[in-house]
C-alpha cells in the first residue's frame, strides 16, 4: 500500500465527479487496466486484494486472458458493435449462444431462459411472468374481457389486479419499484418512495453453528413457515392473492442469513398449497463461489423452483423458468434490448473456464481453508467477531457492533484488503472463483493484525 | 430479396428458440456480421433497408468502422472485460468519459448526469429522484423521523408515501412496474400486472397539418392542460401529490403523436405552480434523428426540464438532472452496475462521428427530401395513407386501418424495407443518422409499389 484509501488521486477524481453526480458512496477510483486477477489497483497505485469484487459480480478476477481473447477475436467483433432488439431480431448464433452458456449450467429441471440487462429488470419480469400464470389459472381458460383490456391500460382492476408477491424481512431483490417493494433491508434504499403494500414475512433467526441448534432452529423455521401461510391466507381473503414467494437462498445484502433446506422445502410446499409460484433469487448466490453454480440446489427440493433469477457473476441478467411460466402471447416479457449478446458471449467464456479449470471445486477447497482460518480467528477474538459462516468462498463473519464493523473494514482496506459489509454488523467476503490459499493467507494475516490492534 | 421474410433459415431458428423462450414477437434472425450501414441482412441472405433500427436504437448503422476501431483499440480492451460497480468503484477515466460523451451533448441548462443500464431503469430512478426532492420540499429541512425509517422498509406510510407521477394516455415509459404505471398504450403491455393507480391525463388530439389548424389545436391543448391541472389538484386533495409529470416530446410507441411547444411550456408552468417536477422522456426522440440531439429543445422552454431521460441511440441508459434533483445521501439512486463504461465509450465514439460528419444536419436534409416524397405519396394515395409527419428522418404516416397497416408492413418487408408500427395504424420510420437520399428513394419506390398494388 502506497497511501490510505481513498488516496489523493482518488479524492481529486471524487471531487470532479461530484460536479456531475452524487459521490457519497464512491470508495475509490480504479486503474482497471492494471488490475489483475484477485487484485484491484486504485489510481494511487495501491494493489488491493479484492474480496468484494464489484458487489460480488466479478467471477474470474480482473482482466482474465480468456475474456481478452473473446473480445479480441475478430469473429466476435460484431457482437460488441451491434446491439440487437433481441425480442424482434436475434442474431444468427443466438440459440447456440444460449445453449452453450446459460443452458449448459441451468439449474436441474429448468430448460427455459430469458435474458435481461440487470438483476432488477430480471426480477421485475419474473414477477410479470408469475402474475400472468396466476391469472391464467384463475381464469381457467376463458379469454380476457373487453373490460380487462380497457382497465389494465388505466392501471385499475380487473385488468390491473391487486396481486402480490410475498417477500422476507431483510431480503433484497433490486431497486426498481416492484423489486423494491419486495426489499426490506435499509431505509436509505426505500425512504420517500411509494411502494406496493405487499406481505412481508419473518426470515428465520437461526442460531449458529447450525449443527448445534437443530431443534431450536427447526422450531424457528416452523414459526416462520406458519407466518408465511397465514399471510398468504390473509392476502387471499382481501383479494390480493400472493402470486409468488420470492426468496434468496442466502439473504446476502441483508446480512448473510441462512436457513436450512427444510425451510425452502416448506416454502415450496406452501406455494403448491396456494397455487402460487416459487421464485428463487440467485443474483448474488449464483455463479459458483458457494462451490455450486446455484446454491438452491443444496436444498434438495422435490421439484425445481418455478423461476431462478440471475445477474452479477452471470454477466447477463435474466431468469430460468418452467413451461408453466411461459407467456402465452408475444411481447409480454419484453423491452427494447432484452439483455445483450456480448454479455452472453462473455458468460459463455466464463462457463468454459469454470468447467475446464474445475473452479467450483476450487471454491470448495479454498473455501474450506479460508473458513478454517476464520474459525481460528473467531476463537482467538471472541469479543470482536463471531458466527463465521458460508459455503465455498462465500463467507461472512459478524462483528460486535456496526461501528466496529465499519472501522475494521476501513482498516482492512488501508492495509490492502477490500471486503463488503452487509446487514448491520456483518462482513461479507465475495471472492472471485480463482481465489487461492495464498490469497486466503494474506487476508487472514491482515485480518488478524487488525483484530489484534483493536484488542 | 431471396425469400419472403421470415425465410426458411429464420423459421428453423425460431423453432429452436421456441424451446427456450416465447418467440411470438420474433420477426427474423439476423446475420449481424454481414449487415452494413442502413442494411440489415437476415440469415436467409436477404439484404433489407432498415428504417426501424432495433426499435430506434441504432445510430450509425450496422458495423460502423469507428465502433470497430473503438472495440479493437488495445487501450480500450479492459473496458469490455471489467465491469465496475460504478457507484462504488469507477474507473480512472470515468469523469473524462462522461464529459466527452453525455455531457458534451447535454441539453441546454443541464450539467449533471447519471448512467443506468436501460430506459426502464432510467425512468425508475428518475422517479426516485423526484420523490426524494418532493418530500424534501414538504419536510422543509427537518430530518427523517424514526417512524419514517421504520415504515418505509415495510412499504407503508409515512416512510413510503403515496406520491404519484402524472402521465398521458398513449404514453410509454418502460415496462418495469413504476414505468409501466406511467404507460398507457396497449393492453398486452399491462394485462394482469398490478400497477400504481396514478393519474393519467389526455394527450392533445391535434389536427394535421398543424399549421392549418392553429386555433383548434390551441383549444385542444388548453383543454388537456386544464385536465392536467385538475388531476394535480385532485390527487393533492387525496394526499397522493403528483411529484412529477412525465411526457415524451413526441409520443412514439403510442402512435407518433405531436404537441406544440405551447403544450410543453404549459406543462412546465403547471409543474412550477404545484411544486412538481418535469421529466422529459427522450428515450426514443433523443440521439439526433429529429435533426436535434434532444427534441424538447425545439419547445423553447423558459427553463430546462428537471430531468431528461435517454437510452436507445444513446447506447447507455441514464438521465440528466438539475442541482435540485441531486440526491442528498449516497446509494439512493443506485444499483450494482449503474450502467456500463463500455457503452459510454461507444457513445463517445458516436458523438464524435455525429459532430465530425455533421449528422444532425444530414438528418434535416435527408428528412426534408424523405418528407417531400412521402407527402407526394399521401396526395397520390389519399384513400390509404395520411398525416405524413415528423422532424428530420423521424417520420410517420397513418394508414386507413390497423389491418391495412399490418399488411403494408409485411409487404414492405418482403420487398426489402423494414419499418416499425406504432399506435393502432401508424407506420414509423426510425432511420439511422446516416440515411442518404438514395436510401429514401429506395423506400419511396417500394412504398409506392406496395400502395399501387393495394389500390
PDB file of N, CA and C in Angstrom, chain B residues 315-379:
ATOM      1  N   UNK B 315     -26.999   4.503 -26.506  1.00  0.00           N
ATOM      2  CA  UNK B 315     -26.224   3.282 -26.253  1.00  0.00           C
ATOM      3  C   UNK B 315     -26.215   2.931 -24.765  1.00  0.00           C
ATOM      4  N   UNK B 316     -26.100   3.930 -23.917  1.00  0.00           N
ATOM      5  CA  UNK B 316     -26.286   3.742 -22.475  1.00  0.00           C
ATOM      6  C   UNK B 316     -27.609   4.371 -22.058  1.00  0.00           C
ATOM      7  N   UNK B 317     -28.250   3.820 -21.030  1.00  0.00           N
ATOM      8  CA  UNK B 317     -29.377   4.498 -20.406  1.00  0.00           C
ATOM      9  C   UNK B 317     -28.884   5.530 -19.413  1.00  0.00           C
ATOM     10  N   UNK B 318     -29.803   6.340 -18.898  1.00  0.00           N
ATOM     11  CA  UNK B 318     -29.452   7.318 -17.881  1.00  0.00           C
ATOM     12  C   UNK B 318     -30.325   8.546 -17.967  1.00  0.00           C
ATOM     13  N   UNK B 319     -29.984   9.555 -17.157  1.00  0.00           N
ATOM     14  CA  UNK B 319     -30.723  10.808 -17.238  1.00  0.00           C
ATOM     15  C   UNK B 319     -29.898  11.990 -16.780  1.00  0.00           C
ATOM     16  N   UNK B 320     -30.172  13.125 -17.418  1.00  0.00           N
ATOM     17  CA  UNK B 320     -29.645  14.417 -16.996  1.00  0.00           C
ATOM     18  C   UNK B 320     -30.568  14.967 -15.918  1.00  0.00           C
ATOM     19  N   UNK B 321     -30.010  15.757 -15.003  1.00  0.00           N
ATOM     20  CA  UNK B 321     -30.859  16.313 -13.949  1.00  0.00           C
ATOM     21  C   UNK B 321     -30.287  17.624 -13.420  1.00  0.00           C
ATOM     22  N   UNK B 322     -31.166  18.390 -12.761  1.00  0.00           N
ATOM     23  CA  UNK B 322     -30.758  19.684 -12.214  1.00  0.00           C
ATOM     24  C   UNK B 322     -30.135  19.503 -10.829  1.00  0.00           C
ATOM     25  N   UNK B 323     -29.499  20.567 -10.344  1.00  0.00           N
ATOM     26  CA  UNK B 323     -28.926  20.544  -8.987  1.00  0.00           C
ATOM     27  C   UNK B 323     -29.967  20.136  -7.953  1.00  0.00           C
ATOM     28  N   UNK B 324     -31.190  20.644  -8.133  1.00  0.00           N
ATOM     29  CA  UNK B 324     -32.235  20.398  -7.142  1.00  0.00           C
ATOM     30  C   UNK B 324     -32.560  18.906  -7.023  1.00  0.00           C
ATOM     31  N   UNK B 325     -32.346  18.169  -8.102  1.00  0.00           N
ATOM     32  CA  UNK B 325     -32.689  16.736  -8.112  1.00  0.00           C
ATOM     33  C   UNK B 325     -31.554  15.856  -7.605  1.00  0.00           C
ATOM     34  N   UNK B 326     -30.451  16.461  -7.208  1.00  0.00           N
ATOM     35  CA  UNK B 326     -29.313  15.686  -6.693  1.00  0.00           C
ATOM     36  C   UNK B 326     -29.715  15.003  -5.379  1.00  0.00           C
ATOM     37  N   UNK B 327     -29.552  13.681  -5.286  1.00  0.00           N
ATOM     38  CA  UNK B 327     -29.851  13.020  -4.006  1.00  0.00           C
ATOM     39  C   UNK B 327     -28.946  13.579  -2.915  1.00  0.00           C
ATOM     40  N   UNK B 328     -29.478  13.664  -1.698  1.00  0.00           N
ATOM     41  CA  UNK B 328     -28.690  14.224  -0.608  1.00  0.00           C
ATOM     42  C   UNK B 328     -27.924  13.160   0.164  1.00  0.00           C
ATOM     43  N   UNK B 329     -28.205  11.876  -0.107  1.00  0.00           N
ATOM     44  CA  UNK B 329     -27.437  10.797   0.514  1.00  0.00           C
ATOM     45  C   UNK B 329     -26.872   9.905  -0.598  1.00  0.00           C
ATOM     46  N   UNK B 330     -25.845   9.129  -0.263  1.00  0.00           N
ATOM     47  CA  UNK B 330     -25.294   8.187  -1.226  1.00  0.00           C
ATOM     48  C   UNK B 330     -26.150   6.935  -1.316  1.00  0.00           C
ATOM     49  N   UNK B 331     -26.025   6.213  -2.423  1.00  0.00           N
ATOM     50  CA  UNK B 331     -26.672   4.906  -2.532  1.00  0.00           C
ATOM     51  C   UNK B 331     -28.173   4.947  -2.738  1.00  0.00           C
ATOM     52  N   UNK B 332     -28.736   6.121  -3.063  1.00  0.00           N
ATOM     53  CA  UNK B 332     -30.192   6.228  -3.197  1.00  0.00           C
ATOM     54  C   UNK B 332     -30.625   6.002  -4.649  1.00  0.00           C
ATOM     55  N   UNK B 333     -29.888   6.557  -5.573  1.00  0.00           N
ATOM     56  CA  UNK B 333     -30.076   6.255  -6.999  1.00  0.00           C
ATOM     57  C   UNK B 333     -28.929   5.314  -7.328  1.00  0.00           C
ATOM     58  N   UNK B 334     -29.210   4.036  -7.303  1.00  0.00           N
ATOM     59  CA  UNK B 334     -28.110   3.085  -7.160  1.00  0.00           C
ATOM     60  C   UNK B 334     -28.551   1.691  -7.591  1.00  0.00           C
ATOM     61  N   UNK B 335     -27.634   0.948  -8.125  1.00  0.00           N
ATOM     62  CA  UNK B 335     -27.776  -0.499  -8.257  1.00  0.00           C
ATOM     63  C   UNK B 335     -26.377  -1.059  -8.458  1.00  0.00           C
ATOM     64  N   UNK B 336     -26.241  -2.340  -8.724  1.00  0.00           N
ATOM     65  CA  UNK B 336     -24.899  -2.928  -8.757  1.00  0.00           C
ATOM     66  C   UNK B 336     -24.017  -2.261  -9.804  1.00  0.00           C
ATOM     67  N   UNK B 337     -24.478  -2.222 -11.050  1.00  0.00           N
ATOM     68  CA  UNK B 337     -23.595  -1.748 -12.122  1.00  0.00           C
ATOM     69  C   UNK B 337     -23.762  -0.272 -12.449  1.00  0.00           C
ATOM     70  N   UNK B 338     -24.987   0.233 -12.366  1.00  0.00           N
ATOM     71  CA  UNK B 338     -25.261   1.635 -12.731  1.00  0.00           C
ATOM     72  C   UNK B 338     -24.736   1.995 -14.121  1.00  0.00           C
ATOM     73  N   UNK B 339     -25.159   1.229 -15.098  1.00  0.00           N
ATOM     74  CA  UNK B 339     -24.683   1.475 -16.454  1.00  0.00           C
ATOM     75  C   UNK B 339     -23.478   0.617 -16.774  1.00  0.00           C
ATOM     76  N   UNK B 340     -22.733   1.009 -17.792  1.00  0.00           N
ATOM     77  CA  UNK B 340     -21.650   0.176 -18.299  1.00  0.00           C
ATOM     78  C   UNK B 340     -20.670   1.084 -19.045  1.00  0.00           C
ATOM     79  N   UNK B 341     -19.447   1.232 -18.519  1.00  0.00           N
ATOM     80  CA  UNK B 341     -18.487   2.131 -19.179  1.00  0.00           C
ATOM     81  C   UNK B 341     -18.215   1.779 -20.634  1.00  0.00           C
ATOM     82  N   UNK B 342     -18.323   0.487 -20.992  1.00  0.00           N
ATOM     83  CA  UNK B 342     -18.053   0.141 -22.393  1.00  0.00           C
ATOM     84  C   UNK B 342     -19.121   0.737 -23.311  1.00  0.00           C
ATOM     85  N   UNK B 343     -20.323   0.904 -22.810  1.00  0.00           N
ATOM     86  CA  UNK B 343     -21.375   1.528 -23.620  1.00  0.00           C
ATOM     87  C   UNK B 343     -21.161   3.037 -23.719  1.00  0.00           C
ATOM     88  N   UNK B 344     -20.685   3.627 -22.627  1.00  0.00           N
ATOM     89  CA  UNK B 344     -20.410   5.070 -22.654  1.00  0.00           C
ATOM     90  C   UNK B 344     -19.242   5.361 -23.595  1.00  0.00           C
ATOM     91  N   UNK B 345     -18.272   4.447 -23.622  1.00  0.00           N
ATOM     92  CA  UNK B 345     -17.158   4.586 -24.557  1.00  0.00           C
ATOM     93  C   UNK B 345     -17.665   4.572 -25.999  1.00  0.00           C
ATOM     94  N   UNK B 346     -18.574   3.654 -26.311  1.00  0.00           N
ATOM     95  CA  UNK B 346     -19.145   3.605 -27.658  1.00  0.00           C
ATOM     96  C   UNK B 346     -19.961   4.867 -27.934  1.00  0.00           C
ATOM     97  N   UNK B 347     -20.652   5.364 -26.898  1.00  0.00           N
ATOM     98  CA  UNK B 347     -21.436   6.582 -27.081  1.00  0.00           C
ATOM     99  C   UNK B 347     -20.520   7.756 -27.415  1.00  0.00           C
ATOM    100  N   UNK B 348     -19.353   7.789 -26.782  1.00  0.00           N
ATOM    101  CA  UNK B 348     -18.391   8.863 -27.076  1.00  0.00           C
ATOM    102  C   UNK B 348     -17.977   8.815 -28.555  1.00  0.00           C
ATOM    103  N   UNK B 349     -17.734   7.610 -29.045  1.00  0.00           N
ATOM    104  CA  UNK B 349     -17.402   7.461 -30.460  1.00  0.00           C
ATOM    105  C   UNK B 349     -18.552   7.976 -31.325  1.00  0.00           C
ATOM    106  N   UNK B 350     -19.769   7.602 -30.965  1.00  0.00           N
ATOM    107  CA  UNK B 350     -20.938   8.044 -31.726  1.00  0.00           C
ATOM    108  C   UNK B 350     -21.034   9.564 -31.754  1.00  0.00           C
ATOM    109  N   UNK B 351     -20.854  10.185 -30.589  1.00  0.00           N
ATOM    110  CA  UNK B 351     -20.948  11.648 -30.504  1.00  0.00           C
ATOM    111  C   UNK B 351     -19.885  12.290 -31.385  1.00  0.00           C
ATOM    112  N   UNK B 352     -18.676  11.732 -31.361  1.00  0.00           N
ATOM    113  CA  UNK B 352     -17.611  12.287 -32.202  1.00  0.00           C
ATOM    114  C   UNK B 352     -17.967  12.188 -33.682  1.00  0.00           C
ATOM    115  N   UNK B 353     -18.511  11.043 -34.086  1.00  0.00           N
ATOM    116  CA  UNK B 353     -18.870  10.876 -35.504  1.00  0.00           C
ATOM    117  C   UNK B 353     -20.002  11.839 -35.871  1.00  0.00           C
ATOM    118  N   UNK B 354     -20.981  11.974 -34.986  1.00  0.00           N
ATOM    119  CA  UNK B 354     -22.096  12.898 -35.268  1.00  0.00           C
ATOM    120  C   UNK B 354     -21.562  14.308 -35.496  1.00  0.00           C
ATOM    121  N   UNK B 355     -20.612  14.723 -34.643  1.00  0.00           N
ATOM    122  CA  UNK B 355     -20.065  16.079 -34.788  1.00  0.00           C
ATOM    123  C   UNK B 355     -19.208  16.213 -36.049  1.00  0.00           C
ATOM    124  N   UNK B 356     -18.303  15.245 -36.231  1.00  0.00           N
ATOM    125  CA  UNK B 356     -17.376  15.347 -37.366  1.00  0.00           C
ATOM    126  C   UNK B 356     -18.098  15.309 -38.704  1.00  0.00           C
ATOM    127  N   UNK B 357     -19.134  14.485 -38.770  1.00  0.00           N
ATOM    128  CA  UNK B 357     -19.815  14.312 -40.063  1.00  0.00           C
ATOM    129  C   UNK B 357     -21.098  15.142 -40.135  1.00  0.00           C
ATOM    130  N   UNK B 358     -21.303  15.976 -39.147  1.00  0.00           N
ATOM    131  CA  UNK B 358     -22.455  16.880 -39.163  1.00  0.00           C
ATOM    132  C   UNK B 358     -23.748  16.103 -39.427  1.00  0.00           C
ATOM    133  N   UNK B 359     -23.948  15.034 -38.662  1.00  0.00           N
ATOM    134  CA  UNK B 359     -25.057  14.126 -38.961  1.00  0.00           C
ATOM    135  C   UNK B 359     -26.418  14.697 -38.566  1.00  0.00           C
ATOM    136  N   UNK B 360     -26.434  15.659 -37.625  1.00  0.00           N
ATOM    137  CA  UNK B 360     -27.732  16.274 -37.319  1.00  0.00           C
ATOM    138  C   UNK B 360     -28.245  16.997 -38.565  1.00  0.00           C
ATOM    139  N   UNK B 361     -27.316  17.664 -39.221  1.00  0.00           N
ATOM    140  CA  UNK B 361     -27.730  18.344 -40.456  1.00  0.00           C
ATOM    141  C   UNK B 361     -28.123  17.330 -41.527  1.00  0.00           C
ATOM    142  N   UNK B 362     -27.397  16.226 -41.577  1.00  0.00           N
ATOM    143  CA  UNK B 362     -27.779  15.180 -42.538  1.00  0.00           C
ATOM    144  C   UNK B 362     -29.219  14.727 -42.307  1.00  0.00           C
ATOM    145  N   UNK B 363     -29.581  14.582 -41.049  1.00  0.00           N
ATOM    146  CA  UNK B 363     -30.956  14.154 -40.752  1.00  0.00           C
ATOM    147  C   UNK B 363     -31.970  15.193 -41.218  1.00  0.00           C
ATOM    148  N   UNK B 364     -31.597  16.454 -41.075  1.00  0.00           N
ATOM    149  CA  UNK B 364     -32.507  17.511 -41.551  1.00  0.00           C
ATOM    150  C   UNK B 364     -32.652  17.453 -43.064  1.00  0.00           C
ATOM    151  N   UNK B 365     -31.513  17.361 -43.760  1.00  0.00           N
ATOM    152  CA  UNK B 365     -31.526  17.411 -45.230  1.00  0.00           C
ATOM    153  C   UNK B 365     -32.215  16.165 -45.793  1.00  0.00           C
ATOM    154  N   UNK B 366     -31.771  14.992 -45.344  1.00  0.00           N
ATOM    155  CA  UNK B 366     -32.393  13.763 -45.851  1.00  0.00           C
ATOM    156  C   UNK B 366     -33.862  13.709 -45.438  1.00  0.00           C
ATOM    157  N   UNK B 367     -34.130  14.208 -44.211  1.00  0.00           N
ATOM    158  CA  UNK B 367     -35.506  14.205 -43.720  1.00  0.00           C
ATOM    159  C   UNK B 367     -36.428  15.051 -44.575  1.00  0.00           C
ATOM    160  N   UNK B 368     -35.922  16.198 -45.016  1.00  0.00           N
ATOM    161  CA  UNK B 368     -36.757  17.062 -45.849  1.00  0.00           C
ATOM    162  C   UNK B 368     -37.073  16.371 -47.184  1.00  0.00           C
ATOM    163  N   UNK B 369     -36.061  15.749 -47.739  1.00  0.00           N
ATOM    164  CA  UNK B 369     -36.239  15.023 -49.003  1.00  0.00           C
ATOM    165  C   UNK B 369     -37.225  13.872 -48.824  1.00  0.00           C
ATOM    166  N   UNK B 370     -37.031  13.117 -47.758  1.00  0.00           N
ATOM    167  CA  UNK B 370     -37.901  11.974 -47.475  1.00  0.00           C
ATOM    168  C   UNK B 370     -39.338  12.441 -47.233  1.00  0.00           C
ATOM    169  N   UNK B 371     -39.489  13.501 -46.470  1.00  0.00           N
ATOM    170  CA  UNK B 371     -40.822  14.015 -46.163  1.00  0.00           C
ATOM    171  C   UNK B 371     -41.544  14.474 -47.430  1.00  0.00           C
ATOM    172  N   UNK B 372     -40.803  15.136 -48.312  1.00  0.00           N
ATOM    173  CA  UNK B 372     -41.406  15.599 -49.563  1.00  0.00           C
ATOM    174  C   UNK B 372     -41.947  14.405 -50.356  1.00  0.00           C
ATOM    175  N   UNK B 373     -41.148  13.372 -50.452  1.00  0.00           N
ATOM    176  CA  UNK B 373     -41.582  12.168 -51.177  1.00  0.00           C
ATOM    177  C   UNK B 373     -42.791  11.511 -50.522  1.00  0.00           C
ATOM    178  N   UNK B 374     -42.801  11.487 -49.223  1.00  0.00           N
ATOM    179  CA  UNK B 374     -43.936  10.869 -48.517  1.00  0.00           C
ATOM    180  C   UNK B 374     -45.208  11.697 -48.714  1.00  0.00           C
ATOM    181  N   UNK B 375     -45.049  13.018 -48.709  1.00  0.00           N
ATOM    182  CA  UNK B 375     -46.224  13.869 -48.948  1.00  0.00           C
ATOM    183  C   UNK B 375     -46.797  13.637 -50.347  1.00  0.00           C
ATOM    184  N   UNK B 376     -45.898  13.412 -51.302  1.00  0.00           N
ATOM    185  CA  UNK B 376     -46.387  13.136 -52.659  1.00  0.00           C
ATOM    186  C   UNK B 376     -47.192  11.842 -52.698  1.00  0.00           C
ATOM    187  N   UNK B 377     -46.703  10.840 -51.964  1.00  0.00           N
ATOM    188  CA  UNK B 377     -47.451   9.567 -51.917  1.00  0.00           C
ATOM    189  C   UNK B 377     -48.793   9.762 -51.202  1.00  0.00           C
ATOM    190  N   UNK B 378     -48.772  10.587 -50.175  1.00  0.00           N
ATOM    191  CA  UNK B 378     -50.004  10.881 -49.439  1.00  0.00           C
ATOM    192  C   UNK B 378     -51.056  11.512 -50.366  1.00  0.00           C
ATOM    193  N   UNK B 379     -50.576  12.386 -51.253  1.00  0.00           N
ATOM    194  CA  UNK B 379     -51.514  13.021 -52.178  1.00  0.00           C
ATOM    195  C   UNK B 379     -51.978  12.034 -53.245  1.00  0.00           C
TER     196      UNK B 379
END
